[in-house]
Short mmCIF file of C-alpha atoms and ligand atoms in Angstrom, two decimals:
data_model
loop_
_atom_site.label_atom_id
_atom_site.label_comp_id
_atom_site.label_asym_id
_atom_site.label_seq_id
_atom_site.Cartn_x
_atom_site.Cartn_y
_atom_site.Cartn_z
CA UNK A 1 -10.87 -0.05 14.86
CA UNK A 2 -7.18 -0.26 13.94
CA UNK A 3 -6.37 3.26 12.78
CA UNK A 4 -3.25 4.36 10.93
CA UNK A 5 -2.50 7.95 11.93
CA UNK A 6 -0.05 9.31 9.37
CA UNK A 7 1.68 12.31 10.96
CA UNK A 8 0.46 11.24 14.39
CA UNK A 9 3.43 12.76 16.26
CA UNK A 10 2.44 16.27 15.14
CA UNK A 11 0.27 18.87 16.79
CA UNK A 12 -3.22 17.82 15.64
CA UNK A 13 -2.19 14.18 15.15
CA UNK A 14 -1.01 13.71 18.74
CA UNK A 15 -4.26 15.10 20.18
CA UNK A 16 -6.26 12.90 17.79
CA UNK A 17 -4.27 9.80 18.81
CA UNK A 18 -5.19 10.57 22.42
CA UNK A 19 -8.91 10.87 21.66
CA UNK A 20 -8.83 7.71 19.50
CA UNK A 21 -7.16 5.71 22.28
CA UNK A 22 -9.61 7.02 24.85
CA UNK A 23 -12.48 5.97 22.57
CA UNK A 24 -11.09 2.41 22.55
CA UNK A 25 -9.42 2.33 19.12
CA UNK A 26 -5.93 0.93 18.39
CA UNK A 27 -3.47 3.42 17.00
CA UNK A 28 -0.56 2.92 14.64
CA UNK A 29 1.47 6.04 13.88
CA UNK A 30 3.68 6.60 10.83
CA UNK A 31 5.75 9.76 11.12
CA UNK A 32 9.21 10.77 9.87
CA UNK A 33 9.47 13.36 12.70
CA UNK A 34 10.31 16.10 10.18
CA UNK A 35 8.27 18.58 12.23
CA UNK A 36 7.70 16.76 15.52
CA UNK A 37 9.27 14.81 18.35
CA UNK A 38 8.88 11.23 19.54
CA UNK A 39 8.26 12.65 23.01
CA UNK A 40 4.74 13.68 21.90
CA UNK A 41 3.89 10.04 21.20
CA UNK A 42 5.35 8.96 24.56
CA UNK A 43 3.26 11.54 26.37
CA UNK A 44 0.07 10.42 24.64
CA UNK A 45 0.88 6.90 25.84
CA UNK A 46 1.44 8.20 29.38
CA UNK A 47 -1.78 10.22 29.41
CA UNK A 48 -3.92 7.35 28.15
CA UNK A 49 -2.04 4.41 29.70
CA UNK A 50 -2.19 2.75 26.26
CA UNK A 51 0.41 1.82 23.66
CA UNK A 52 0.92 3.24 20.20
CA UNK A 53 2.68 1.18 17.55
CA UNK A 54 5.14 3.64 16.01
CA UNK A 55 6.80 3.51 12.59
CA UNK A 56 9.58 6.01 11.91
CA UNK A 57 8.70 6.26 8.24
CA UNK A 58 8.14 8.69 5.41
CA UNK A 59 4.62 8.33 4.07
CA UNK A 60 5.85 9.15 0.54
CA UNK A 61 8.07 6.04 0.73
CA UNK A 62 6.01 3.32 -0.89
CA UNK A 63 8.27 0.49 0.31
CA UNK A 64 8.03 1.63 3.92
CA UNK A 65 4.25 1.87 3.63
CA UNK A 66 4.09 -1.60 2.03
CA UNK A 67 5.88 -2.96 5.07
CA UNK A 68 3.53 -1.20 7.48
CA UNK A 69 0.37 -2.35 5.69
CA UNK A 70 1.62 -5.91 5.32
CA UNK A 71 2.35 -6.10 9.06
CA UNK A 72 -0.96 -4.59 10.26
CA UNK A 73 -4.62 -4.97 9.45
CA UNK A 74 -5.66 -1.34 9.00
CA UNK A 75 -9.36 -0.44 9.19
CA UNK A 76 -9.01 3.29 8.57
CA UNK A 77 -6.45 5.99 7.83
CA UNK A 78 -6.20 9.57 9.02
CA UNK A 79 -3.71 11.51 6.93
CA UNK A 80 -2.06 14.40 8.83
CA UNK A 81 1.40 13.91 7.30
CA UNK A 82 1.80 17.20 5.50
CA UNK A 83 4.15 20.16 5.53
CA UNK A 84 2.23 23.30 6.48
CA UNK A 85 4.41 26.43 6.36
CA UNK A 86 2.78 28.69 3.77
CA UNK A 87 5.83 30.95 3.29
CA UNK A 88 8.21 28.00 2.90
CA UNK A 89 5.85 26.49 0.31
CA UNK A 90 6.25 29.62 -1.83
CA UNK A 91 10.04 29.32 -1.63
CA UNK A 92 10.21 25.53 -2.04
CA UNK A 93 7.16 24.50 -4.05
CA UNK A 94 8.55 21.15 -5.20
CA UNK A 95 9.18 20.03 -1.62
CA UNK A 96 5.52 20.80 -0.80
CA UNK A 97 3.97 19.26 -3.90
CA UNK A 98 6.07 16.13 -3.44
CA UNK A 99 5.46 15.67 0.26
CA UNK A 100 1.81 16.61 0.47
CA UNK A 101 0.49 15.18 -2.79
CA UNK A 102 2.65 12.04 -3.08
CA UNK A 103 1.84 11.09 0.53
CA UNK A 104 -1.88 11.18 -0.33
CA UNK A 105 -1.32 9.07 -3.45
CA UNK A 106 0.84 6.47 -1.66
CA UNK A 107 -1.76 6.06 1.10
CA UNK A 108 -4.52 5.73 -1.52
CA UNK A 109 -2.49 3.05 -3.31
CA UNK A 110 -2.19 1.14 -0.04
CA UNK A 111 -5.97 1.34 0.36
CA UNK A 112 -6.43 -0.25 -3.06
CA UNK A 113 -3.82 -2.91 -2.35
CA UNK A 114 -4.83 -3.80 1.19
CA UNK A 115 -8.59 -3.35 1.04
CA UNK A 116 -8.78 -0.37 3.42
CA UNK A 117 -12.07 1.45 3.00
CA UNK A 118 -11.96 4.46 5.32
CA UNK A 119 -9.88 7.59 4.77
CA UNK A 120 -9.93 10.93 6.57
CA UNK A 121 -7.93 13.77 5.06
CA UNK A 122 -6.62 16.93 6.78
CA UNK A 123 -7.68 19.71 4.47
CA UNK A 124 -7.87 23.38 5.24
CA UNK A 125 -10.14 26.40 4.97
CA UNK A 126 -7.44 27.77 2.66
CA UNK A 127 -9.11 25.84 -0.21
CA UNK A 128 -11.99 28.37 -0.16
CA UNK A 129 -9.68 31.23 -1.13
CA UNK A 130 -10.99 34.74 -0.59
CA UNK A 131 -14.66 33.69 -0.71
CA UNK A 132 -17.83 35.09 0.82
CA UNK A 133 -18.19 34.44 4.56
CA UNK A 134 -19.14 32.19 6.18
CA UNK A 135 -17.41 29.47 4.16
CA UNK A 136 -19.83 26.66 3.26
CA UNK A 137 -18.85 23.22 1.95
CA UNK A 138 -20.94 23.65 -1.21
CA UNK A 139 -19.14 26.82 -2.33
CA UNK A 140 -17.17 26.98 -5.52
CA UNK A 141 -13.54 27.01 -4.39
CA UNK A 142 -11.50 30.07 -5.36
CA UNK A 143 -7.80 29.97 -6.22
CA UNK A 144 -5.42 29.82 -3.28
CA UNK A 145 -2.37 32.00 -3.52
CA UNK A 146 0.34 29.55 -2.46
CA UNK A 147 1.64 26.02 -3.17
CA UNK A 148 0.62 24.80 0.30
CA UNK A 149 -3.02 25.61 -0.49
CA UNK A 150 -2.67 24.02 -3.92
CA UNK A 151 -1.49 20.75 -2.36
CA UNK A 152 -4.72 20.66 -0.35
CA UNK A 153 -6.84 21.37 -3.44
CA UNK A 154 -4.98 18.68 -5.40
CA UNK A 155 -5.23 16.07 -2.65
CA UNK A 156 -8.95 16.80 -2.32
CA UNK A 157 -9.35 16.30 -6.07
CA UNK A 158 -7.41 13.02 -6.12
CA UNK A 159 -9.48 11.67 -3.23
CA UNK A 160 -12.74 12.87 -4.81
CA UNK A 161 -11.90 11.01 -8.04
CA UNK A 162 -10.98 7.87 -6.11
CA UNK A 163 -14.17 7.96 -4.04
CA UNK A 164 -16.15 8.11 -7.30
CA UNK A 165 -14.72 4.81 -8.57
CA UNK A 166 -14.43 2.91 -5.28
CA UNK A 167 -18.06 2.72 -4.31
CA UNK A 168 -17.34 0.87 -1.09
CA UNK A 169 -14.89 3.52 0.17
CA UNK A 170 -15.76 6.25 2.65
CA UNK A 171 -13.57 9.30 2.10
CA UNK A 172 -13.93 12.36 4.30
CA UNK A 173 -12.27 15.71 3.65
CA UNK A 174 -12.06 17.79 6.82
CA UNK A 175 -11.46 21.48 6.23
CA UNK A 176 -9.94 22.86 9.40
CA UNK A 177 -10.22 26.48 10.41
CA UNK A 178 -7.56 27.76 12.86
CA UNK A 179 -6.58 25.15 15.45
CA UNK A 180 -5.09 26.47 18.70
CA UNK A 181 -4.98 25.34 22.33
CA UNK A 182 -3.62 22.16 23.87
CA UNK A 183 -4.69 19.18 25.96
CA UNK A 184 -5.84 20.52 29.35
CA UNK A 185 -3.10 18.53 31.12
CA UNK A 186 -0.47 20.77 29.50
CA UNK A 187 1.49 17.60 28.55
CA UNK A 188 0.93 17.84 24.79
CA UNK A 189 0.58 20.93 22.63
CA UNK A 190 1.91 22.80 19.62
CA UNK A 191 5.71 22.84 19.38
CA UNK A 192 6.62 25.12 16.48
CA UNK A 193 10.20 25.04 15.20
CA UNK A 194 11.91 28.44 14.86
CA UNK A 195 9.98 31.70 14.81
CA UNK A 196 6.25 30.96 14.77
CA UNK A 197 4.25 32.23 11.81
CA UNK A 198 0.88 31.65 13.38
CA UNK A 199 -0.73 34.03 15.80
CA UNK A 200 -1.35 31.93 18.93
CA UNK A 201 2.13 30.34 19.18
CA UNK A 202 3.60 33.82 18.74
CA UNK A 203 1.40 35.29 21.48
CA UNK A 204 2.36 32.50 23.87
CA UNK A 205 6.08 33.04 23.20
CA UNK A 206 5.62 36.75 23.92
CA UNK A 207 3.86 35.78 27.15
CA UNK A 208 6.80 33.54 28.04
CA UNK A 209 9.25 36.40 27.46
CA UNK A 210 10.86 34.61 24.49
CA UNK A 211 9.76 37.39 22.08
CA UNK A 212 9.58 41.05 22.93
CA UNK A 213 6.24 41.94 21.37
CA UNK A 214 3.61 40.72 18.94
CA UNK A 215 3.58 42.23 15.47
CA UNK A 216 -0.02 42.76 14.42
CA UNK A 217 -0.16 42.44 10.64
CA UNK A 218 -2.41 45.36 9.73
CA UNK A 219 -5.20 47.22 11.54
CA UNK A 220 -6.92 48.69 8.49
CA UNK A 221 -8.99 45.70 7.37
CA UNK A 222 -12.78 46.10 7.08
CA UNK A 223 -13.31 44.11 10.30
CA UNK A 224 -14.63 44.84 13.79
CA UNK A 225 -11.38 46.52 14.93
CA UNK A 226 -9.36 46.58 11.70
CA UNK A 227 -7.34 43.44 12.49
CA UNK A 228 -7.70 40.05 10.78
CA UNK A 229 -10.54 37.78 11.85
CA UNK A 230 -10.28 33.97 12.01
CA UNK A 231 -12.31 31.05 13.32
CA UNK A 232 -10.12 29.63 16.10
CA UNK A 233 -10.95 26.08 17.12
CA UNK A 234 -9.66 24.20 20.16
CA UNK A 235 -7.42 21.34 19.06
CA UNK A 236 -9.34 18.94 21.35
CA UNK A 237 -12.62 19.81 19.60
CA UNK A 238 -10.85 19.28 16.29
CA UNK A 239 -9.47 15.90 17.43
CA UNK A 240 -12.96 14.80 18.52
CA UNK A 241 -14.26 15.79 15.08
CA UNK A 242 -11.91 13.24 13.49
CA UNK A 243 -13.13 10.44 15.70
CA UNK A 244 -16.77 11.36 14.95
CA UNK A 245 -15.96 11.37 11.23
CA UNK A 246 -14.35 7.92 11.40
CA UNK A 247 -17.11 6.45 13.51
CA UNK A 248 -19.77 7.72 11.07
CA UNK A 249 -18.17 5.83 8.19
CA UNK A 250 -19.98 2.55 8.75
CA UNK A 251 -23.13 4.24 7.44
CA UNK A 252 -21.43 6.64 5.02
CA UNK A 253 -20.06 5.53 1.69
CA UNK A 254 -18.50 7.80 -0.90
CA UNK A 255 -17.21 11.31 -0.40
CA UNK A 256 -18.07 13.64 2.47
CA UNK A 257 -16.74 17.14 3.09
CA UNK A 258 -16.99 18.94 6.43
CA UNK A 259 -15.84 22.23 7.83
CA UNK A 260 -14.37 21.86 11.30
CA UNK A 261 -14.72 25.29 12.88
CA UNK A 262 -16.81 27.02 15.52
CA UNK A 263 -18.73 29.31 13.17
CA UNK A 264 -17.46 32.37 15.05
CA UNK A 265 -14.80 34.89 14.11
CA UNK A 266 -12.28 36.45 16.51
CA UNK A 267 -9.98 39.35 15.62
CA UNK A 268 -6.26 39.49 16.42
CA UNK A 269 -6.85 42.11 19.11
CA UNK A 270 -9.80 40.19 20.58
CA UNK A 271 -7.59 37.11 20.90
CA UNK A 272 -4.81 39.17 22.53
CA UNK A 273 -7.30 40.62 25.00
CA UNK A 274 -8.79 37.21 25.85
CA UNK A 275 -5.30 35.79 26.42
CA UNK A 276 -4.38 38.72 28.69
CA UNK A 277 -7.58 38.46 30.72
CA UNK A 278 -7.56 34.68 31.17
CA UNK A 279 -3.86 34.34 31.96
CA UNK A 280 -3.30 37.74 33.60
CA UNK A 281 -0.28 38.46 31.41
CA UNK A 282 0.23 41.62 29.35
CA UNK A 283 0.96 41.04 25.64
CA UNK A 284 2.77 44.05 24.20
CA UNK A 285 2.15 44.54 20.48
CA UNK A 286 2.97 46.88 17.60
CA UNK A 287 0.87 47.32 14.50
CA UNK A 288 2.80 46.64 11.26
CA UNK A 289 2.00 46.54 7.54
CA UNK A 290 -0.44 43.90 6.29
CA UNK A 291 1.12 40.47 5.67
CA UNK A 292 1.17 39.52 1.96
CA UNK A 293 -1.57 37.08 0.96
CA UNK A 294 -3.67 37.53 4.13
CA UNK A 295 -7.47 37.51 3.92
CA UNK A 296 -9.31 40.06 6.07
CA UNK A 297 -11.88 37.76 7.63
CA UNK A 298 -13.16 34.22 7.44
CA UNK A 299 -15.05 31.75 9.56
CA UNK A 300 -16.92 28.51 9.05
CA UNK A 301 -20.50 27.64 8.48
CA UNK A 302 -20.29 24.76 10.96
CA UNK A 303 -23.84 23.49 10.36
CA UNK A 304 -23.12 20.46 8.20
CA UNK A 305 -20.79 18.73 10.68
CA UNK A 306 -23.39 19.33 13.41
CA UNK A 307 -26.22 17.89 11.29
CA UNK A 308 -24.40 14.92 9.80
CA UNK A 309 -21.79 13.99 12.40
CA UNK A 310 -23.49 15.21 15.55
CA UNK A 311 -20.27 17.13 16.25
CA UNK A 312 -20.09 20.62 17.66
CA UNK A 313 -17.31 22.52 19.37
CA UNK A 314 -17.71 22.87 23.12
CA UNK A 315 -14.61 24.85 24.10
CA UNK A 316 -14.43 28.65 24.22
CA UNK A 317 -11.76 31.15 23.21
CA UNK A 318 -10.99 31.44 26.94
CA UNK A 319 -10.40 27.66 27.15
CA UNK A 320 -8.09 27.92 24.13
CA UNK A 321 -6.08 30.75 25.74
CA UNK A 322 -5.84 29.01 29.12
CA UNK A 323 -4.82 25.64 27.68
CA UNK A 324 -2.26 27.20 25.33
CA UNK A 325 -0.58 29.00 28.22
CA UNK A 326 -0.78 25.92 30.45
CA UNK A 327 1.19 23.98 27.81
CA UNK A 328 3.62 26.83 27.02
CA UNK A 329 4.42 27.63 30.65
CA UNK A 330 4.99 23.97 31.55
CA UNK A 331 7.07 23.34 28.42
CA UNK A 332 8.95 26.56 27.62
CA UNK A 333 11.17 24.67 25.15
CA UNK A 334 8.40 22.49 23.76
CA UNK A 335 9.22 18.78 23.86
CA UNK A 336 12.95 19.41 24.32
CA UNK A 337 14.24 18.52 27.76
P1 LIG B 1 2.43 19.19 12.26
O1 LIG B 1 3.59 19.61 11.45
O2 LIG B 1 2.50 19.39 13.73
O3 LIG B 1 2.10 17.64 12.01
C1 LIG B 1 2.36 16.99 10.80
C2 LIG B 1 3.11 15.71 11.13
O4 LIG B 1 3.37 14.99 9.92
C3 LIG B 1 4.46 15.96 11.79
O5 LIG B 1 4.62 15.08 12.89
C4 LIG B 1 5.47 15.64 10.68
O6 LIG B 1 6.69 15.16 11.21
C5 LIG B 1 4.73 14.58 9.89
N1 LIG B 1 5.07 14.48 8.47
C6 LIG B 1 5.10 15.45 7.53
N2 LIG B 1 5.41 14.93 6.33
C7 LIG B 1 5.57 13.60 6.52
C8 LIG B 1 5.91 12.50 5.67
N3 LIG B 1 6.14 12.67 4.37
N4 LIG B 1 5.98 11.27 6.22
C9 LIG B 1 5.75 11.07 7.54
N5 LIG B 1 5.44 12.06 8.40
C10 LIG B 1 5.36 13.30 7.88
O7 LIG B 1 1.14 19.88 11.67
P2 LIG B 1 -0.36 19.94 12.23
O8 LIG B 1 -0.64 21.32 12.61
O9 LIG B 1 -0.59 18.85 13.18
O10 LIG B 1 -1.15 19.66 10.87
C11 LIG B 1 -1.57 18.35 10.49
C12 LIG B 1 -2.22 18.42 9.13
O11 LIG B 1 -3.32 19.33 9.19
C13 LIG B 1 -1.32 18.92 8.00
O12 LIG B 1 -1.61 18.19 6.84
C14 LIG B 1 -1.73 20.36 7.84
O13 LIG B 1 -1.52 20.83 6.54
C15 LIG B 1 -3.22 20.29 8.16
N6 LIG B 1 -3.75 21.57 8.62
C16 LIG B 1 -3.18 22.20 9.69
C17 LIG B 1 -3.66 23.43 10.10
C18 LIG B 1 -3.00 24.16 11.26
O14 LIG B 1 -3.24 25.37 11.40
N7 LIG B 1 -2.24 23.52 12.13
C19 LIG B 1 -4.73 24.02 9.44
C20 LIG B 1 -5.31 23.34 8.36
C21 LIG B 1 -4.81 22.11 7.96
N1 LIG B 2 -1.16 37.56 12.73
C1 LIG B 2 -0.55 38.66 13.31
N2 LIG B 2 0.73 38.53 13.80
C2 LIG B 2 1.40 37.34 13.78
C3 LIG B 2 0.76 36.22 13.20
C4 LIG B 2 -0.52 36.36 12.68
O1 LIG B 2 -1.12 39.76 13.35
O2 LIG B 2 2.54 37.27 14.24
C5 LIG B 2 -2.54 37.69 12.21
C6 LIG B 2 -2.68 37.37 10.73
O3 LIG B 2 -2.45 38.51 9.96
C7 LIG B 2 -4.13 36.85 10.65
C8 LIG B 2 -4.33 36.18 12.02
O4 LIG B 2 -3.34 36.74 12.88
O5 LIG B 2 -5.03 37.93 10.56
C9 LIG B 2 -4.18 34.67 11.99
O6 LIG B 2 -2.93 34.36 11.40
P1 LIG B 2 -2.38 32.87 11.34
O7 LIG B 2 -1.08 32.90 10.60
O8 LIG B 2 -2.36 32.29 12.71
O9 LIG B 2 -3.49 32.07 10.53
P2 LIG B 2 -3.92 32.18 8.97
O10 LIG B 2 -3.69 33.59 8.52
O11 LIG B 2 -3.06 31.20 8.27
O12 LIG B 2 -5.36 31.82 8.95
#
């Protein structure tokens, strides 16, 4: 298939492009490089020995998308092109609503105009809010506490309404849990700009000596050791989930929603320990106050994706820690030379 990967230069997008190319699909990337580097796309081409057709374009720009769709016959779209910094979304809500919701609407318009019938959307476990665990696709969603989460809820709603009227469309909402890790080659990985907010990039910068110590946001949660628990998923497993979702669409019509997680929770201190053991590097940390808006514990019910897509994660927390450090140690400044 000819797949448009919107946001394909980013962390999850670049790994998904690699898996798509290896599975024999053609890849067209549209990315404005607002949070990524062209080097990621080059490295995916090097790793696979295949070409990616790249458009330096903003997905909210309807004219630019018109040009792309008129020049290419697109069979399916994967939409990764979102802004994802929760804190920034609280400070700059309009920027988030515009980027993340308008991009979804522009891509949906292109589907209507150009007869594209397959759409995969990057959603997030954040849409569940502070729900009972494990999170199941059939749950009533609870309010999210930030504009970033709202943009995911809104995009899901828009796509749900569209799937209801376009009976020949297949629309899949993938709710990711916490992606970490990198391609085992260490050539592509997560390249956060500035001080990382997320746990794993922070740990790996502490390991590299770029930060003095990890700040553990609270150790008084009702969890196994008092620290927050998340369902960490290897980015390669996540990427493979997208390809499975796309390839299942010949049989599937209408809307489908899947959790992409492992079904297992890991605490902050368990992740620190695993990283230390696998990579033989000490991670100093200090316990601080809870971070505002954090949920104590969540993980996926991963059963539906296994049943319907035949997809299951195969990589362990140890693989995630080893591959993260492999990438970080080979690329201490990310994609910058
Ligand atoms: P990322 O920032 O690495 O990748 C997003 C890519 O989209 C970047 O290359 C960025 O330059 C591009 N982009 C953003 N807005 C764009 C626009 N308007 N036009 C063109 N390109 C644009 O982030 P990621 O971690 O790869 O996340 C991909 C998607 O998955 C996002 O939608 C994110 O919200 C969602 N998601 C991520 C996580 C996570 O923890 N990483 C969890 C759940 C959901
Ligand atoms: N966390 C932490 N220190 C950090 C970053 C994160 O203790 O520097 C904790 C955070 O409180 C949460 C877990 O690690 O319990 C995962 O946080 P992350 O931001 O990676 O994911 P999210 O909370 O968005 O699921």
